[in-house]
XYZ file of C-alpha atoms in Angstrom:
777
model
C -10.644 -48.199 -1.935
C -13.997 -47.629 -3.658
C -14.148 -45.731 -6.946
C -15.987 -42.872 -5.232
C -13.463 -42.531 -2.377
C -10.609 -42.759 -4.910
C -12.053 -39.845 -6.850
C -12.217 -37.796 -3.630
C -8.513 -38.582 -3.083
C -7.716 -37.322 -6.590
C -9.119 -33.880 -5.788
C -6.668 -33.336 -2.939
C -3.571 -35.288 -4.040
C -0.786 -32.807 -4.968
C 0.707 -35.326 -7.412
C -2.508 -35.251 -9.416
C -3.176 -31.501 -9.324
C -1.815 -30.935 -12.818
C -3.884 -33.898 -14.155
C -7.250 -32.562 -12.926
C -8.023 -30.419 -16.026
C -7.378 -33.426 -18.301
C -9.328 -35.823 -16.075
C -12.208 -33.334 -16.330
C -12.068 -33.539 -20.131
C -11.779 -37.313 -20.104
C -14.669 -37.879 -17.691
C -16.878 -35.258 -19.334
C -16.345 -36.629 -22.847
C -19.016 -39.272 -23.411
C -17.501 -40.178 -26.816
C -14.163 -41.559 -25.584
C -13.674 -45.026 -27.050
C -12.733 -48.023 -24.954
C -9.333 -48.029 -26.689
C -8.749 -44.387 -25.755
C -9.666 -45.097 -22.148
C -7.311 -48.086 -22.020
C -4.508 -46.000 -23.554
C -4.997 -43.246 -20.962
C -5.101 -45.786 -18.120
C -1.978 -47.521 -19.416
C -0.119 -44.216 -19.722
C -0.982 -43.337 -16.107
C 0.035 -46.825 -14.949
C 3.417 -46.411 -16.687
C 4.361 -43.340 -14.633
C 6.781 -44.804 -12.045
C 6.948 -41.632 -9.971
C 3.205 -41.743 -9.168
C 2.374 -43.223 -5.778
C 0.066 -46.281 -6.019
C -2.756 -44.429 -4.265
C -2.407 -41.477 -6.654
C -2.386 -43.821 -9.659
C -5.534 -45.576 -8.410
C -7.234 -42.213 -7.782
C -6.476 -40.967 -11.313
C -7.643 -44.190 -12.928
C -10.928 -44.022 -10.982
C -12.017 -41.039 -13.080
C -11.616 -43.155 -16.239
C -13.559 -46.248 -15.135
C -16.602 -46.592 -17.454
C -18.206 -49.160 -15.118
C -18.291 -46.723 -12.192
C -18.433 -43.220 -13.712
C -18.289 -40.081 -11.592
C -21.577 -39.031 -10.066
C -23.058 -35.670 -10.915
C -22.069 -34.356 -7.477
C -18.464 -35.582 -7.871
C -18.245 -34.027 -11.308
C -19.619 -30.738 -9.935
C -17.036 -30.824 -7.141
C -14.290 -31.150 -9.749
C -15.900 -28.323 -11.744
C -15.991 -26.028 -8.691
C -12.363 -26.756 -7.871
C -11.096 -26.164 -11.416
C -13.185 -23.026 -11.858
C -11.693 -21.615 -8.671
C -8.184 -22.457 -9.879
C -8.864 -20.921 -13.300
C -9.953 -17.602 -11.759
C -6.367 -16.964 -10.641
C -4.562 -18.568 -13.590
C -2.746 -16.638 -16.305
C -4.566 -15.620 -19.475
C -2.666 -18.262 -21.454
C -3.581 -20.980 -18.956
C -7.255 -20.019 -19.102
C -7.365 -20.645 -22.850
C -7.497 -24.478 -22.775
C -7.548 -27.374 -20.338
C -4.140 -28.470 -21.638
C -2.661 -25.000 -20.960
C -4.189 -24.941 -17.475
C -2.734 -28.376 -16.717
C 0.698 -27.240 -17.911
C 0.636 -24.215 -15.618
C -0.258 -26.440 -12.660
C 2.573 -28.876 -13.423
C 5.267 -28.551 -10.766
C 8.174 -30.310 -12.508
C 9.463 -31.266 -15.973
C 8.256 -34.851 -15.529
C 4.775 -33.571 -14.669
C 4.737 -31.335 -17.772
C 5.880 -34.257 -19.954
C 3.121 -36.458 -18.514
C 0.543 -33.705 -19.080
C 1.602 -33.364 -22.734
C 1.383 -37.127 -23.273
C -2.102 -37.390 -21.765
C -3.293 -34.370 -23.752
C -1.990 -35.949 -26.960
C -3.948 -39.148 -26.207
C -7.130 -37.123 -25.681
C -6.549 -35.866 -29.218
C -7.963 -32.394 -28.777
C -7.082 -29.119 -27.039
C -10.397 -28.319 -25.399
C -11.176 -24.693 -24.505
C -12.319 -23.819 -20.987
C -16.097 -23.133 -20.780
C -17.004 -19.455 -20.996
C -19.761 -19.906 -18.404
C -17.455 -21.174 -15.640
C -17.594 -17.764 -13.973
C -21.329 -18.307 -13.473
C -21.085 -21.989 -12.644
C -18.460 -21.490 -9.925
C -20.536 -20.571 -6.873
C -18.852 -19.556 -3.629
C -19.375 -21.928 -0.748
C -22.365 -21.423 1.513
C -21.736 -18.571 3.941
C -23.651 -16.575 6.488
C -21.644 -13.501 5.455
C -22.867 -12.634 1.980
C -21.856 -9.683 -0.147
C -24.512 -7.352 -1.508
C -23.383 -6.387 -5.030
C -25.507 -3.222 -5.210
C -24.308 -1.980 -1.843
C -20.705 -2.836 -2.758
C -21.001 -0.665 -5.885
C -22.458 2.220 -3.864
C -19.763 1.960 -1.217
C -17.139 1.605 -3.959
C -18.240 4.953 -5.361
C -17.773 6.462 -1.900
C -14.283 4.980 -1.614
C -13.117 5.875 -5.133
C -13.318 9.614 -4.533
C -12.733 12.146 -7.293
C -10.660 10.055 -9.670
C -12.925 7.103 -10.355
C -12.117 6.977 -14.081
C -8.364 6.569 -13.650
C -8.944 3.992 -10.908
C -11.087 1.971 -13.310
C -8.327 2.118 -15.927
C -5.791 0.828 -13.405
C -8.151 -1.950 -12.304
C -8.476 -3.004 -15.934
C -4.679 -3.217 -16.118
C -4.521 -5.189 -12.850
C -7.079 -7.714 -14.065
C -4.315 -9.876 -15.529
C -2.933 -13.070 -13.952
C 0.458 -12.478 -15.607
C 1.108 -9.806 -12.956
C 1.619 -12.561 -10.375
C 5.210 -13.297 -9.431
C 5.642 -16.312 -7.135
C 8.772 -18.335 -6.485
C 11.076 -16.583 -8.969
C 14.739 -15.786 -8.297
C 15.981 -12.196 -8.090
C 16.919 -11.829 -11.761
C 13.703 -13.460 -12.964
C 11.707 -11.210 -10.633
C 13.444 -8.113 -11.987
C 12.820 -9.204 -15.584
C 9.168 -9.896 -14.790
C 8.828 -6.420 -13.258
C 10.435 -4.809 -16.328
C 7.981 -6.610 -18.595
C 4.994 -5.488 -16.542
C 6.265 -1.909 -16.342
C 6.516 -1.887 -20.146
C 2.958 -3.229 -20.353
C 1.818 -0.463 -17.988
C 3.625 2.201 -20.025
C 1.856 1.022 -23.188
C -1.494 1.917 -21.588
C -0.420 5.592 -21.510
C -1.212 5.852 -17.794
C 2.273 7.138 -16.870
C 1.638 10.352 -18.810
C -0.650 11.361 -15.933
C 2.452 11.931 -13.805
C 3.195 15.230 -15.569
C 0.050 17.405 -15.781
C 0.418 20.447 -17.952
C 3.201 18.756 -19.936
C 2.113 15.282 -21.047
C -1.548 15.410 -19.964
C -4.354 17.629 -18.787
C -5.823 17.345 -15.303
C -3.983 17.457 -11.993
C -1.394 15.437 -10.085
C -4.172 13.855 -8.038
C -4.874 11.536 -10.988
C -1.357 10.122 -10.838
C -1.580 9.773 -7.059
C -4.844 7.844 -7.421
C -3.155 5.670 -10.077
C -0.270 4.968 -7.692
C -2.637 4.116 -4.846
C -4.730 1.759 -6.987
C -1.640 0.040 -8.380
C -0.692 -0.806 -4.783
C -3.324 -3.556 -4.779
C -1.106 -5.627 -7.049
C 2.595 -6.406 -7.387
C 4.357 -3.880 -5.142
C 7.661 -4.239 -7.000
C 5.871 -2.923 -10.077
C 4.266 -0.127 -8.039
C 7.621 1.051 -6.699
C 9.448 0.569 -10.011
C 6.820 2.759 -11.652
C 7.079 5.241 -8.778
C 10.844 5.546 -9.207
C 10.555 6.112 -12.951
C 7.566 8.452 -13.140
C 7.068 9.726 -9.601
C 10.663 10.313 -8.464
C 12.878 10.676 -11.544
C 10.247 12.189 -13.805
C 8.535 13.933 -10.894
C 11.748 15.722 -9.900
C 12.239 16.952 -13.477
C 8.604 18.082 -13.613
C 8.580 19.806 -10.186
C 12.144 21.191 -9.969
C 12.917 21.759 -13.647
C 11.625 24.212 -16.230
C 10.629 24.129 -19.910
C 14.199 23.331 -20.963
C 13.882 20.023 -19.088
C 10.205 19.197 -19.553
C 10.664 18.019 -23.141
C 12.155 14.819 -21.683
C 8.999 13.855 -19.806
C 7.182 12.215 -22.716
C 10.154 9.871 -23.098
C 10.148 9.228 -19.357
C 6.459 8.238 -19.545
C 7.099 5.897 -22.484
C 10.227 4.409 -20.811
C 12.460 5.554 -23.674
C 14.413 7.439 -21.005
C 14.911 5.335 -17.884
C 16.034 7.210 -14.801
C 16.552 7.064 -11.062
C 16.384 9.436 -8.076
C 19.787 9.724 -6.407
C 19.159 11.513 -3.120
C 19.906 9.147 -0.227
C 23.535 8.561 0.794
C 24.867 5.784 2.962
C 26.027 8.301 5.582
C 22.966 10.571 5.388
C 19.802 8.605 4.785
C 17.267 11.008 6.294
C 19.464 14.072 6.800
C 19.173 15.451 3.257
C 20.537 18.898 4.126
C 23.882 17.338 5.067
C 24.426 15.312 1.887
C 28.110 15.184 0.917
C 28.042 14.756 -2.882
C 29.351 17.956 -4.487
C 28.475 19.644 -7.776
C 31.139 22.335 -8.415
C 30.526 24.886 -11.156
C 33.310 25.571 -13.699
C 32.570 28.783 -15.573
C 35.171 28.292 -18.315
C 33.318 25.253 -19.679
C 29.848 26.076 -18.296
C 29.737 22.707 -16.574
C 29.236 21.168 -13.172
C 31.714 18.576 -11.916
C 29.921 16.003 -9.760
C 32.066 14.217 -7.179
C 31.601 11.644 -4.433
C 34.129 12.914 -1.843
C 34.153 9.788 0.331
C 32.525 6.429 0.932
C 29.871 7.906 3.233
C 28.747 10.045 0.272
C 27.947 7.148 -2.053
C 24.370 7.180 -3.262
C 22.679 4.128 -1.782
C 19.391 2.245 -2.160
C 18.715 4.028 -5.444
C 15.914 2.244 -7.312
C 16.988 1.530 -10.894
C 20.656 2.333 -10.290
C 21.773 -1.322 -10.285
C 20.781 -2.012 -13.884
C 18.009 -0.173 -15.703
C 18.533 3.576 -15.229
C 20.497 5.537 -17.849
C 20.088 8.892 -16.091
C 19.923 10.043 -12.493
C 18.542 13.134 -10.806
C 21.444 13.662 -8.407
C 21.067 15.754 -5.260
C 24.333 17.452 -4.362
C 25.820 20.441 -2.547
C 26.001 23.157 -5.215
C 29.244 25.147 -5.228
C 29.562 28.280 -7.376
C 32.703 30.438 -7.238
C 33.770 28.723 -4.032
C 30.480 29.367 -2.219
C 28.187 26.530 -1.127
C 24.494 27.193 -1.777
C 23.009 24.044 -0.291
C 21.478 20.960 -1.867
C 20.306 21.199 -5.498
C 19.322 18.649 -8.155
C 20.969 17.929 -11.515
C 20.332 15.441 -14.309
C 23.424 13.244 -14.646
C 23.812 10.597 -17.398
C 25.126 7.369 -15.816
C 24.969 4.704 -18.574
C 25.312 4.318 -22.308
C 22.275 3.119 -24.315
C 23.619 -0.445 -24.108
C 23.885 -0.272 -20.307
C 27.617 0.300 -19.745
C 28.566 2.817 -16.988
C 29.782 6.144 -18.346
C 33.272 7.458 -17.651
C 33.629 8.514 -14.016
C 30.479 6.685 -12.916
C 30.689 3.545 -10.804
C 27.592 1.475 -10.072
C 26.824 -1.324 -7.639
C 23.958 -3.659 -6.817
C 22.402 -3.710 -3.329
C 21.602 -7.394 -3.856
C 18.773 -9.574 -2.607
C 16.411 -7.884 -0.157
C 13.697 -8.859 2.292
C 11.116 -7.794 -0.299
C 10.568 -5.759 -3.482
C 13.137 -7.831 -5.344
C 11.693 -6.720 -8.655
C 13.271 -3.292 -8.011
C 16.980 -3.113 -8.898
C 18.219 -0.997 -5.988
C 21.817 0.063 -6.459
C 24.688 2.377 -5.524
C 26.360 5.228 -7.355
C 29.777 6.879 -7.095
C 30.907 9.884 -9.156
C 34.509 10.760 -9.944
C 34.692 14.195 -11.607
C 31.669 13.590 -13.809
C 30.999 16.619 -16.001
C 27.464 17.728 -16.896
C 26.387 20.916 -18.737
C 25.017 23.806 -16.709
C 21.624 23.326 -18.374
C 21.284 20.014 -16.516
C 20.718 21.920 -13.261
C 17.003 21.712 -12.441
C 16.540 25.450 -12.233
C 13.032 26.254 -11.035
C 14.399 27.667 -7.759
C 18.021 28.435 -8.649
C 20.249 28.911 -11.699
C 23.686 30.066 -12.792
C 23.557 33.030 -15.198
C 25.740 33.769 -18.210
C 28.261 35.575 -16.016
C 28.643 32.548 -13.761
C 26.658 34.111 -10.907
C 24.317 32.058 -8.740
C 20.716 33.330 -8.894
C 17.628 32.354 -6.905
C 14.235 33.975 -6.277
C 14.513 32.688 -2.675
C 17.379 34.398 -0.853
C 17.440 32.328 2.342
C 19.249 29.000 1.850
C 17.181 27.126 4.439
C 13.871 28.372 3.032
C 15.021 27.551 -0.505
C 15.910 24.007 0.597
C 12.541 23.399 2.256
C 10.683 24.944 -0.688
C 12.467 22.537 -3.029
C 11.655 19.512 -0.850
C 8.043 20.664 -0.458
C 7.486 20.189 -4.195
C 8.355 16.494 -3.733
C 5.910 15.898 -0.874
C 3.564 14.079 -3.250
C 5.896 11.073 -3.052
C 4.986 10.598 0.603
C 1.294 10.673 -0.266
C 1.893 7.962 -2.856
C 3.959 5.727 -0.564
C 1.582 6.021 2.393
C -1.574 5.474 0.348
C -0.133 2.508 -1.564
C 0.784 0.845 1.754
C -2.885 1.226 2.686
C -3.769 -0.374 -0.671
C -1.489 -3.334 0.039
C -3.250 -3.718 3.394
C -6.576 -3.684 1.529
C -5.471 -6.669 -0.534
C -4.358 -8.579 2.561
C -7.581 -7.750 4.420
C -9.746 -8.658 1.421
C -8.109 -12.086 1.243
C -8.348 -12.702 4.990
C -11.933 -11.474 5.359
C -13.206 -13.381 2.331
C -11.546 -16.490 3.760
C -13.009 -15.783 7.209
C -16.532 -15.677 5.750
C -16.087 -19.183 4.262
C -13.738 -21.066 6.585
C -15.513 -22.980 9.341
C -14.006 -24.145 12.623
C -15.598 -25.662 15.761
C -19.248 -25.971 16.745
C -21.192 -26.076 19.988
C -22.048 -29.749 19.435
C -21.247 -32.518 16.929
C -24.786 -32.305 15.556
C -24.457 -28.627 14.601
C -22.464 -27.150 11.705
C -19.126 -25.521 12.458
C -19.061 -21.742 12.694
C -17.448 -19.467 10.133
C -14.365 -17.722 11.516
C -15.849 -14.246 11.352
C -18.613 -15.174 13.800
C -15.980 -15.341 16.562
C -15.516 -12.027 18.421
C -11.778 -12.734 18.679
C -11.551 -12.980 14.892
C -13.583 -9.794 14.526
C -11.115 -8.097 16.871
C -8.248 -9.293 14.681
C -9.526 -8.026 11.355
C -12.348 -5.505 11.622
C -10.485 -2.702 13.466
C -7.889 -2.934 10.692
C -10.666 -2.794 8.086
C -12.090 0.349 9.694
C -8.642 1.934 9.950
C -8.062 1.170 6.284
C -11.213 2.963 5.166
C -10.550 5.962 7.432
C -6.969 6.321 6.181
C -8.099 5.958 2.576
C -10.444 8.922 2.989
C -7.775 10.903 4.865
C -5.426 10.453 1.900
C -8.237 11.509 -0.441
C -8.661 14.756 1.510
C -4.932 15.470 1.693
C -4.621 14.906 -2.074
C -7.185 17.661 -2.568
C -5.254 20.041 -0.307
C -1.990 19.121 -2.035
C -3.588 19.896 -5.400
C -4.603 23.348 -4.186
C -1.146 24.035 -2.783
C 0.416 23.154 -6.161
C -1.554 25.822 -8.059
C -2.024 28.603 -5.513
C 0.159 31.690 -5.788
C 2.409 32.916 -2.979
C 0.479 35.380 -0.804
C -2.907 34.012 -1.905
C -2.706 30.603 -0.293
C -5.655 28.876 1.373
C -3.405 25.922 2.212
C -0.408 26.475 4.499
C 2.468 24.505 2.871
C 4.228 23.774 6.182
C 0.998 22.511 7.748
C 0.332 20.415 4.639
C 3.818 18.882 4.880
C 3.113 17.881 8.498
C -0.230 16.328 7.521
C 1.323 14.380 4.648
C 4.206 13.212 6.827
C 2.026 11.849 9.612
C -0.361 10.173 7.172
C 2.640 8.484 5.545
C 3.650 7.261 9.025
C 0.152 5.997 9.841
C -0.395 4.498 6.385
C 2.850 2.552 6.255
C 2.500 1.334 9.842
C -1.064 0.238 9.087
C 0.214 -1.632 6.027
C 2.563 -3.701 8.176
C 0.106 -4.243 11.049
C -2.934 -5.085 8.905
C -1.114 -7.562 6.669
C 0.416 -9.242 9.725
C -3.069 -9.507 11.245
C -4.342 -10.978 7.970
C -1.491 -13.505 7.917
C -2.222 -14.723 11.424
C -5.985 -14.740 10.845
C -5.527 -17.141 7.913
C -3.399 -19.587 9.879
C -1.144 -21.789 7.795
C -2.951 -20.778 4.609
C -1.697 -17.239 5.167
C 1.865 -18.566 5.200
C 1.633 -20.058 1.709
C 3.136 -17.901 -1.023
C 0.297 -18.739 -3.415
C -2.112 -16.914 -1.089
C -0.148 -13.648 -1.538
C -0.152 -12.469 2.086
C 3.443 -13.566 2.714
C 4.718 -11.545 -0.257
C 2.610 -8.532 0.682
C 4.053 -8.678 4.205
C 7.708 -8.702 3.155
C 7.196 -6.148 0.371
C 5.361 -3.570 2.507
C 7.860 -3.670 5.382
C 10.205 -1.111 3.785
C 7.384 1.433 3.393
C 8.018 2.414 7.030
C 11.534 3.503 6.020
C 11.636 4.996 2.552
C 10.251 8.457 1.762
C 11.241 9.276 5.332
C 11.852 6.960 8.283
C 8.687 6.903 10.381
C 10.359 7.841 13.669
C 12.247 10.732 12.063
C 9.109 11.964 10.294
C 7.107 11.784 13.521
C 9.589 14.077 15.253
C 9.526 16.545 12.352
C 5.734 16.584 12.560
C 5.797 17.441 16.264
C 8.320 20.229 15.686
C 5.942 21.660 13.083
C 3.039 21.417 15.552
C 5.019 23.279 18.208
C 5.915 25.937 15.643
C 2.232 26.260 14.746
C 1.359 26.811 18.391
C 4.061 29.471 18.582
C 2.521 31.125 15.523
C -0.729 31.640 17.448
C 1.149 33.973 19.796
C 3.078 36.181 17.366
C 4.213 38.682 19.987
C 5.339 36.096 22.520
C 8.713 34.386 22.864
C 8.994 30.618 23.345
C 9.015 30.817 27.141
C 5.842 32.918 27.177
C 4.109 30.477 24.811
C 5.075 27.540 27.023
C 3.718 29.324 30.109
C 0.429 30.022 28.320
C 0.125 26.405 27.234
C 0.941 25.244 30.748
C -1.943 27.353 32.079
C -4.207 25.772 29.444
C -3.360 22.344 30.795
C -4.412 23.411 34.300
C -7.579 25.075 33.000
C -8.502 21.945 31.029
C -8.137 19.814 34.170
C -10.355 22.155 36.199
C -13.118 22.452 33.600
C -13.654 18.735 32.791
C -17.398 18.050 32.611
C -18.197 15.754 35.580
C -21.196 14.350 33.710
C -19.305 13.747 30.453
C -16.543 11.756 32.146
C -19.192 9.267 33.341
C -21.697 9.264 30.451
C -21.967 5.762 28.981
C -25.016 5.926 26.732
C -24.394 4.126 23.381
C -25.826 7.038 21.412
C -23.324 9.340 23.127
C -20.386 6.987 22.527
C -21.352 6.606 18.857
C -21.847 10.312 18.251
C -19.346 11.973 15.952
C -19.202 14.917 18.378
C -17.984 12.766 21.288
C -15.557 10.869 19.059
C -14.001 14.001 17.519
C -13.840 15.889 20.810
C -12.187 12.935 22.542
C -9.467 12.586 19.903
C -8.992 16.370 19.761
C -8.682 16.545 23.548
C -5.852 14.034 23.597
C -4.015 15.810 20.786
C -4.264 19.225 22.441
C -3.358 17.919 25.882
C -0.339 15.922 24.706
C 1.068 18.850 22.718
C 0.454 21.358 25.499
C 2.062 19.171 28.177
C 4.981 18.553 25.828
C 5.494 22.304 25.470
C 5.349 22.699 29.229
C 7.964 19.948 29.760
C 10.251 21.526 27.175
C 9.841 24.899 28.841
C 10.860 23.596 32.262
C 14.019 22.035 30.800
C 14.936 25.172 28.893
C 14.495 27.260 32.046
C 16.829 24.875 33.862
C 19.575 25.765 31.386
C 19.406 22.869 28.898
C 19.796 23.622 25.207
C 16.869 22.807 22.882
C 18.442 19.660 21.375
C 19.109 18.104 24.783
C 15.668 19.094 26.057
C 14.039 17.586 22.972
C 15.900 14.298 23.401
C 14.771 14.018 27.027
C 11.096 14.137 25.987
C 11.424 12.135 22.761
C 8.749 9.564 23.668
C 6.357 12.429 24.429
C 7.290 13.926 21.032
C 6.287 10.700 19.273
C 3.028 10.488 21.238
C 2.160 14.039 20.147
C 2.548 13.249 16.452
C 0.505 10.052 16.861
C -2.343 11.920 18.581
C -2.269 14.561 15.837
C -2.403 11.907 13.107
C -5.253 9.931 14.664
C -7.363 13.054 15.026
C -6.459 14.281 11.520
C -7.354 10.949 9.902
C -10.729 10.696 11.638
C -11.622 14.354 11.109
C -10.811 13.978 7.390
C -13.012 10.870 7.239
C -15.912 12.681 8.918
C -15.576 15.656 6.545
C -15.565 13.346 3.535
C -18.470 11.346 4.981
C -20.539 14.524 5.397
C -19.666 15.845 1.921
C -20.396 12.585 0.115
C -23.579 11.668 1.936
C -24.985 15.177 1.511
C -24.321 15.357 -2.242
C -24.823 11.743 -3.414
C -27.879 9.506 -3.361
C -26.885 6.685 -1.031
C -28.979 3.880 0.434
C -29.585 3.703 4.171
C -27.698 0.399 4.306
C -24.544 1.975 2.893
C -24.897 4.992 5.184
C -25.036 2.565 8.101
C -21.922 0.745 6.886
C -19.997 4.011 6.642
C -21.236 4.999 10.112
C -20.125 1.658 11.584
C -16.690 1.926 9.985
C -16.210 5.369 11.531
C -17.481 4.173 14.916
C -15.136 1.191 14.840
C -12.119 3.408 14.129
C -12.948 6.091 16.698
C -13.930 3.796 19.559
C -11.050 1.451 18.794
C -8.575 4.335 18.865
C -9.945 5.660 22.153
C -9.923 2.142 23.616
C -6.266 1.688 22.590
C -5.426 4.752 24.717
C -7.678 3.792 27.632
C -4.824 4.009 30.149
C -4.012 7.565 29.053
C -7.634 8.771 29.300
C -7.997 7.122 32.726
C -4.764 8.667 34.053
C -5.820 12.065 32.775
C -9.290 11.744 34.271
C -11.034 12.450 30.962
C -13.107 9.297 31.519
C -13.840 7.265 34.615
C -13.334 3.501 34.767
C -17.009 2.747 34.147
C -17.016 4.805 30.958
C -13.749 3.247 29.810
C -15.332 -0.173 30.225
C -18.438 1.011 28.353
C -16.258 2.178 25.437
C -14.617 -1.245 25.206
C -17.997 -3.010 25.283
C -19.521 -0.641 22.719
C -16.535 -1.107 20.436
C -17.137 -4.872 20.532
C -20.815 -4.351 19.679
C -19.897 -2.152 16.722
C -17.551 -4.839 15.408
C -20.265 -7.505 15.711
C -22.657 -5.235 13.775
C -19.999 -4.574 11.154
C -19.105 -8.260 10.677
C -22.108 -9.161 8.454
C -21.134 -6.284 6.137
C -17.408 -7.059 6.048
C -17.574 -9.046 2.816
C -19.507 -6.228 1.142
C -16.909 -3.710 2.310
C -13.961 -5.653 0.898
C -15.860 -6.247 -2.340
C -16.341 -2.470 -2.509
C -12.545 -2.199 -2.796
C -13.095 -3.531 -6.355
C -9.788 -5.405 -6.462
C -9.927 -7.558 -9.615
C -10.023 -11.313 -9.025
C -6.882 -11.874 -11.090
C -5.094 -9.291 -8.931
C -6.402 -10.640 -5.612
C -5.293 -14.060 -6.910
C -5.126 -15.938 -3.582
C -7.068 -19.226 -3.819
C -8.364 -18.826 -0.254
C -10.115 -15.619 -1.322
C -12.361 -17.752 -3.552
C -12.861 -21.058 -1.760
C -12.009 -22.821 1.492
C -9.510 -25.606 0.752
C -10.550 -27.336 3.993
C -14.204 -27.682 2.923
C -15.313 -31.306 2.366
C -15.919 -30.517 -1.307
C -12.167 -30.119 -1.742
C -10.950 -32.972 0.464
């Protein structure tokens, strides 16, 4: 083996990976004496676990008679600079520290220490490596100015808090790869403490621990979703659920605790879900019975199906719980209410009457200590009832400003709807990280060429690869803007007085619910697409996609199972239709909607169903009308089907079950239209009020086109069956969608750079260089 070929071997040999930083120092140092070189060579030769080829490759970098060429040295520089970008802060301090972090076993670390001692100095990494490490040649370049412009569009109203979160995320110590459950939990605790020290958690409680609005905390939550999702959810449990319940359902007597919640002095959990009633909150079995003689509530778990389950923080860290229970006063049940219940002593021991359990190892999010809770006659003072909507007076009488139990229950839950915004939007953030990694890799990785004499093509030049990733990229941007719009409406709903509302709370709840469904489903689908698009590299833990995939899976279940939420959304839509006909009963409404279906079929524009012009297909009018048509038609035909079953004598529950698939289709159509309409509104507002370059306007237009045409194409069979489009137009939509994706592809790298995910947070090596490139072979 020649010295040159041996040095190439060294760059790719896993046994030598931890030696590369020290070989860099040794080969760069022109003052090494012959004795020092011999000592280094002898030390390497004395390592029995090194394969002969690896030993020869390492020694080749120390041969003074055949020193590394400038190109070989630059290749080593590029490789190490790429590695250093995703290393911890400690490892980036010196070459010795970087080598230690790369060491994969105790014998490797010992060898690294011995070689570093022979070099006689602990050399610092060059400060200019960031500039010297150039990305590999690519036909898909990012435009930094355009990325900043587009980033401003994507950031929305809360750019400042997003920048603060990005500063926090720009830390390699956030990475958590290959740790066991306990180590992962400890790592998450440490990072949560680091986050709390920034003061960012105080934004969870506007009007109490900060100025501003809840939208700032929601933006914080969303931005944090780019990083370690265990940390995101652990923070969400502490500040968003436990603290958020105290803030939203409590009053001044409880709000004094919130500063301690934000600083982590008071660790809590949110004990709503029960093993027997995961989504059916109204039927929870835990009981809180009022005892007037002692002015206390006695909290009891009446049976095993009533145990609190999957409670984040309950296994270990939480000392208090907001417990949701059936409130009983003077023998009368008043429905589900929330109380603060101490569950552990300061040193972590369960309190008398409280039993805790650990849910154990999970598919993902193992940094969150999910647990179980049982209560056996646990007494808490009456003041621990979160009393914004109900209280017990000095005479032991139950009082509430909302007389109707059902309306009181839904009013209470409505104050917690922000949690669904946070979960859905953070799933979209996780998808952004996966897509950023996959798209950056796709702009560098080359595979196949038309002839041996021509260079191989980058992955993103292939239409099949564009079809894998770019529809997901467009969906991500559209959903991000939809969540931005719904955060604004949620903020208005939080401050508007009853009777003076511009935002209908029930309609808002339906919008939030369906966006949570779409956001969490997109998180799973987009990260899976990213995994497959990266091939085997996407399967490696170090490239992050595998962890993102397993962590985001549960987002489709918590804060409301997606299938259950979808059905609740459709029920709300049917109720809204009924509200348009105040003087009509349900049967009359159904008949009216049935007539609308027939009228819509008769009045279809015979020209529009055939029109295939690209300008028409790319017009926002056509795109919005097409999505709106499907939504209206699906809901109206659903109402007609329900009506026919009710007239035949079926009860509503049975009738609803018989059309359940139609119910789910209705909520999906509503969500797809809502998301795109929100995007278009935001697009119009931003572009009309901000100075934006034509290039960025075009990118935004292409992203919207890709989402709309892709959504219509995915429902091609439905539109053809309905007759809304003819086969020729359906084919034209598919072709035009492909053209849009090919036009979007050259901008894809700019779009993902506009996400502004810090390098240390993105972390995956394949996001920074192609390990299959000859430079790294």
